Short mmCIF file of C-alpha atoms and ligand atoms in Angstrom, two decimals:
data_model
loop_
_atom_site.label_atom_id
_atom_site.label_comp_id
_atom_site.label_asym_id
_atom_site.label_seq_id
_atom_site.Cartn_x
_atom_site.Cartn_y
_atom_site.Cartn_z
CA MET A 1 0.00 0.00 0.00
CA GLY A 2 1.43 3.36 -1.02
CA ASN A 3 -0.54 5.08 1.73
CA LEU A 4 -1.71 8.09 -0.24
CA ILE A 5 -5.00 9.33 1.12
CA GLU A 6 -6.96 11.80 -0.95
CA VAL A 7 -9.92 13.64 0.48
CA LYS A 8 -12.22 15.18 -2.08
CA ASN A 9 -14.87 17.81 -1.32
CA LEU A 10 -15.72 16.21 1.99
CA LYS A 11 -18.90 17.42 3.57
CA ILE A 12 -20.28 16.06 6.83
CA VAL A 13 -23.70 17.07 8.08
CA TYR A 14 -24.97 15.73 11.40
CA ARG A 15 -28.69 15.49 12.04
CA ALA A 16 -29.73 15.92 15.67
CA ASN A 17 -33.11 16.86 17.16
CA GLY A 18 -34.53 17.44 13.70
CA ARG A 19 -31.81 19.96 12.82
CA ASP A 20 -28.77 19.84 10.56
CA PHE A 21 -25.35 20.67 11.98
CA ILE A 22 -22.42 21.20 9.65
CA GLY A 23 -19.41 19.20 10.79
CA LEU A 24 -17.31 19.83 7.71
CA ASP A 25 -18.11 21.97 4.72
CA GLY A 26 -16.06 20.89 1.72
CA PHE A 27 -12.56 19.79 2.69
CA SER A 28 -10.09 18.65 0.04
CA GLY A 29 -6.50 17.61 0.51
CA SER A 30 -3.96 14.82 0.21
CA PHE A 31 -2.14 13.07 3.02
CA GLU A 32 1.10 11.45 1.97
CA SER A 33 3.18 8.65 3.39
CA GLY A 34 6.40 9.57 5.16
CA LYS A 35 4.84 12.79 6.31
CA ILE A 36 3.25 14.20 9.43
CA SER A 37 0.14 16.16 8.43
CA ALA A 38 -1.45 18.43 11.02
CA ILE A 39 -5.04 19.65 11.01
CA PHE A 40 -5.40 22.84 13.03
CA GLY A 41 -8.52 24.73 13.99
CA PRO A 42 -10.47 26.01 16.96
CA SER A 43 -12.89 23.88 18.92
CA GLY A 44 -15.85 22.83 16.80
CA SER A 45 -14.11 23.57 13.49
CA GLY A 46 -14.47 20.01 12.18
CA LYS A 47 -11.11 18.41 12.95
CA THR A 48 -12.48 15.27 14.59
CA SER A 49 -15.17 14.91 11.93
CA LEU A 50 -12.48 14.92 9.24
CA LEU A 51 -10.27 12.46 11.12
CA MET A 52 -13.10 10.02 11.82
CA SER A 53 -14.20 10.11 8.21
CA VAL A 54 -10.64 9.44 7.02
CA GLY A 55 -10.56 6.63 9.58
CA THR A 56 -13.45 4.87 7.79
CA LEU A 57 -15.70 5.46 10.82
CA LEU A 58 -17.89 8.32 9.62
CA PRO A 59 -19.47 8.16 6.15
CA PRO A 60 -19.49 11.59 4.53
CA THR A 61 -22.67 13.34 3.46
CA GLU A 62 -20.87 14.34 0.26
CA GLY A 63 -17.43 13.80 -1.22
CA SER A 64 -15.03 10.92 -0.89
CA ILE A 65 -12.01 9.47 0.89
CA VAL A 66 -9.70 7.67 -1.49
CA TYR A 67 -6.97 5.30 -0.28
CA ASP A 68 -4.54 4.50 -3.08
CA GLY A 69 -7.17 5.09 -5.72
CA ARG A 70 -9.97 3.23 -3.93
CA ASP A 71 -12.99 5.11 -2.62
CA VAL A 72 -13.31 3.82 0.94
CA TYR A 73 -17.04 4.32 1.32
CA SER A 74 -17.77 2.42 -1.92
CA LEU A 75 -15.75 -0.64 -0.90
CA PRO A 76 -17.42 -3.89 0.20
CA GLU A 77 -17.42 -4.34 3.99
CA ALA A 78 -14.78 -7.11 3.85
CA GLU A 79 -12.38 -4.75 2.08
CA VAL A 80 -13.07 -2.00 4.61
CA GLN A 81 -12.23 -4.45 7.40
CA LYS A 82 -8.91 -5.25 5.72
CA LEU A 83 -8.16 -1.56 5.34
CA ARG A 84 -8.98 -0.88 9.00
CA ARG A 85 -6.27 -3.29 10.06
CA LYS A 86 -3.77 -0.96 8.41
CA ILE A 87 -5.01 2.03 10.36
CA GLY A 88 -4.14 2.96 13.94
CA ILE A 89 -6.44 5.51 15.52
CA THR A 90 -6.68 7.35 18.82
CA PHE A 91 -9.79 9.20 19.89
CA GLN A 92 -9.98 12.49 21.71
CA GLU A 93 -11.06 10.72 24.89
CA PRO A 94 -9.28 7.39 25.26
CA THR A 95 -11.73 4.58 25.90
CA PHE A 96 -10.72 1.30 27.45
CA ILE A 97 -12.48 -1.75 28.76
CA ASN A 98 -12.21 -1.12 32.49
CA VAL A 99 -12.43 -4.73 33.68
CA LEU A 100 -9.26 -5.52 31.72
CA SER A 101 -5.77 -4.25 32.50
CA VAL A 102 -4.14 -1.68 30.22
CA TRP A 103 -1.98 -4.47 28.78
CA GLU A 104 -5.03 -6.70 28.15
CA ASN A 105 -6.67 -3.78 26.33
CA ILE A 106 -3.60 -3.55 24.11
CA GLU A 107 -3.64 -7.32 23.53
CA LEU A 108 -7.30 -7.12 22.60
CA ALA A 109 -6.51 -4.52 19.95
CA LEU A 110 -3.71 -6.72 18.62
CA TYR A 111 -6.12 -9.62 18.47
CA GLY A 112 -8.64 -7.47 16.55
CA ALA A 113 -5.94 -6.57 14.05
CA GLY A 114 -4.97 -10.25 13.63
CA LYS A 115 -1.54 -9.51 15.18
CA LEU A 116 -1.63 -11.15 18.60
CA LYS A 117 1.87 -12.52 18.12
CA ALA A 118 5.10 -12.33 20.12
CA GLU A 119 6.63 -9.89 17.64
CA PHE A 120 3.83 -7.35 18.04
CA LYS A 121 3.54 -7.86 21.80
CA ARG A 122 7.25 -7.02 21.99
CA ARG A 123 6.66 -3.95 19.87
CA ALA A 124 3.82 -2.84 22.15
CA GLU A 125 5.98 -3.30 25.23
CA GLU A 126 8.83 -1.35 23.67
CA LEU A 127 6.47 1.45 22.69
CA ALA A 128 5.08 1.56 26.23
CA TYR A 129 8.55 1.84 27.73
CA LYS A 130 9.56 4.50 25.19
CA LEU A 131 6.50 6.52 26.16
CA GLY A 132 7.25 6.08 29.86
CA ILE A 133 4.26 3.90 30.76
CA GLY A 134 5.99 0.52 30.85
CA ASP A 135 5.34 0.13 34.56
CA ILE A 136 1.59 0.84 34.55
CA LEU A 137 0.56 -1.81 32.02
CA HIS A 138 -0.74 -4.19 34.70
CA LYS A 139 -3.07 -1.51 36.10
CA ARG A 140 -6.74 -1.06 35.29
CA PRO A 141 -7.58 1.94 33.05
CA THR A 142 -9.41 3.49 36.02
CA GLU A 143 -6.15 3.45 38.00
CA ILE A 144 -4.04 5.53 35.62
CA SER A 145 -3.79 9.28 34.99
CA GLY A 146 -5.25 11.12 31.99
CA GLY A 147 -1.79 11.59 30.46
CA GLU A 148 -0.96 7.90 30.98
CA ALA A 149 -4.27 6.93 29.38
CA ARG A 150 -3.44 9.05 26.31
CA ARG A 151 -0.05 7.41 25.98
CA ALA A 152 -1.60 3.96 26.47
CA ALA A 153 -4.07 4.78 23.68
CA VAL A 154 -1.13 5.67 21.43
CA VAL A 155 0.58 2.36 22.24
CA ARG A 156 -2.66 0.50 21.49
CA ALA A 157 -3.03 2.34 18.16
CA LEU A 158 0.57 1.73 17.07
CA ALA A 159 1.13 -1.78 18.43
CA HIS A 160 0.02 -3.62 15.28
CA ASP A 161 2.39 -1.46 13.21
CA PRO A 162 -0.28 0.16 11.03
CA ASP A 163 0.58 2.04 7.82
CA VAL A 164 -1.68 4.96 8.70
CA LEU A 165 -1.79 6.73 12.07
CA LEU A 166 -4.74 8.98 12.88
CA LEU A 167 -4.30 10.75 16.19
CA ASP A 168 -6.92 13.08 17.65
CA GLU A 169 -5.14 15.72 19.75
CA PRO A 170 -2.36 13.33 20.80
CA THR A 171 -0.46 15.81 22.99
CA ALA A 172 -3.45 17.09 24.98
CA TYR A 173 -2.83 16.52 28.71
CA LEU A 174 0.81 15.58 28.13
CA ASP A 175 3.60 17.41 29.91
CA GLY A 176 6.62 18.80 28.04
CA GLU A 177 8.76 15.70 28.37
CA SER A 178 5.98 13.29 27.34
CA THR A 179 5.19 15.53 24.38
CA ARG A 180 8.83 15.48 23.25
CA THR A 181 8.96 11.69 23.57
CA LEU A 182 5.75 11.29 21.58
CA ILE A 183 6.98 13.65 18.86
CA LYS A 184 10.24 11.69 18.61
CA LEU A 185 8.24 8.50 18.24
CA LEU A 186 6.04 10.01 15.52
CA GLU A 187 9.14 11.22 13.69
CA GLU A 188 10.57 7.69 13.81
CA GLU A 189 7.31 6.28 12.43
CA LYS A 190 7.33 8.94 9.70
CA GLU A 191 10.87 7.86 8.71
CA ARG A 192 9.47 4.32 8.41
CA GLY A 193 7.08 5.63 5.75
CA LYS A 194 3.89 5.89 7.79
CA THR A 195 1.10 8.27 6.85
CA ILE A 196 0.53 10.30 10.01
CA ILE A 197 -2.37 12.68 10.51
CA VAL A 198 -2.94 14.56 13.75
CA THR A 199 -5.61 17.02 14.78
CA THR A 200 -4.21 19.52 17.20
CA HIS A 201 -4.14 22.87 18.93
CA ASP A 202 -0.52 22.33 19.95
CA PRO A 203 1.99 24.80 18.45
CA VAL A 204 4.64 22.06 18.58
CA PHE A 205 3.07 20.62 15.40
CA ASP A 206 3.45 23.99 13.72
CA LYS A 207 7.18 23.35 13.89
CA ILE A 208 7.33 19.69 12.98
CA ALA A 209 4.43 19.03 10.59
CA ASP A 210 5.31 18.51 6.93
CA ALA A 211 1.85 19.49 5.75
CA LYS A 212 -0.63 21.77 7.53
CA PHE A 213 -4.35 22.22 7.07
CA TYR A 214 -6.51 24.81 8.79
CA LEU A 215 -10.23 24.62 9.54
CA GLN A 216 -12.67 27.21 10.82
CA HIS A 217 -16.43 26.67 11.25
CA GLY A 218 -16.14 23.50 9.15
CA LYS A 219 -14.45 25.34 6.30
CA GLN A 220 -10.94 24.91 5.05
CA ILE A 221 -8.93 28.10 5.26
CA THR A 222 -5.53 28.77 3.74
N1 LIG B 301 -22.92 13.90 16.63
C1 LIG B 301 -23.06 15.20 16.35
N2 LIG B 301 -24.30 15.76 16.22
C2 LIG B 301 -24.44 17.06 15.93
N3 LIG B 301 -23.42 17.90 15.73
C3 LIG B 301 -22.18 17.40 15.84
C4 LIG B 301 -21.93 16.05 16.17
N4 LIG B 301 -20.58 15.85 16.22
C5 LIG B 301 -20.03 17.04 15.95
N5 LIG B 301 -20.97 17.98 15.72
C6 LIG B 301 -20.75 19.38 15.37
O1 LIG B 301 -19.88 19.43 14.25
C7 LIG B 301 -18.95 20.50 14.39
C8 LIG B 301 -17.54 19.96 14.27
O2 LIG B 301 -17.27 19.12 15.37
P1 LIG B 301 -15.87 18.39 15.55
O3 LIG B 301 -15.94 17.53 16.75
O4 LIG B 301 -15.49 17.77 14.26
O5 LIG B 301 -14.90 19.66 15.84
P2 LIG B 301 -13.41 19.71 16.40
O6 LIG B 301 -12.69 20.73 15.57
O7 LIG B 301 -12.82 18.37 16.46
O8 LIG B 301 -13.63 20.29 17.87
P3 LIG B 301 -12.77 20.07 19.23
O9 LIG B 301 -11.42 20.71 19.01
O10 LIG B 301 -13.59 20.79 20.27
O11 LIG B 301 -12.70 18.61 19.46
C9 LIG B 301 -19.26 21.18 15.73
O12 LIG B 301 -20.04 22.32 15.48
C10 LIG B 301 -20.04 20.12 16.48
O13 LIG B 301 -20.97 20.72 17.36
#
């Protein structure tokens, strides 16, 4: 997979309580492999809507998401499932299964991706230690801090070594050192040819992103 993602005239309209709410109003852009792309914009500007749609989780009202020439929302479900295994995603609020330990949550994700193998478990453990949460893996998600939960969500998203990383505000709640460690990790993954897309308010991505997109009130601004 060459990992080129093209977004064409993406429009997302939510319907709630009999009213339409514009999530995104005509976004177009390409996300390339070996690059960190950052989507900036104030709260409510449509960043998460765009990321979820790129992540195959939110069908657009109009427009398309094209992975290597294939329109994701026209693919048969079995093909979408295959594609999802190549995507690692973190949500704005990390969600875990609270009766399992953090490590078991990571294993579950590996299982879902068809990668519950020693090689990937080792990778997950290495990632956890790199991100400074190696010693909390046995804990329950309710017993860890917000910053630790964010880092655990990153480990879970990256453990199966996906080609595409979609991270929703990955540095929110992280202190300076954790942010630097995460950025270093993302830069390593970028060098390995991953397609990395982050939504963010964090000026650190202004410095390190290879491609930048700006949203306001659902519209793309330049
Ligand atoms: N399920 C929904 N139903 C109705 N409106 C929604 C829904 N989800 C999002 N919206 C609206 O769509 C717009 C874009 O929301 P989105 O979450 O994509 O913004 P965002 O830029 O990620 O914001 P934040 O930085 O606060 O997370 C907002 O006006 C929001 O109120």
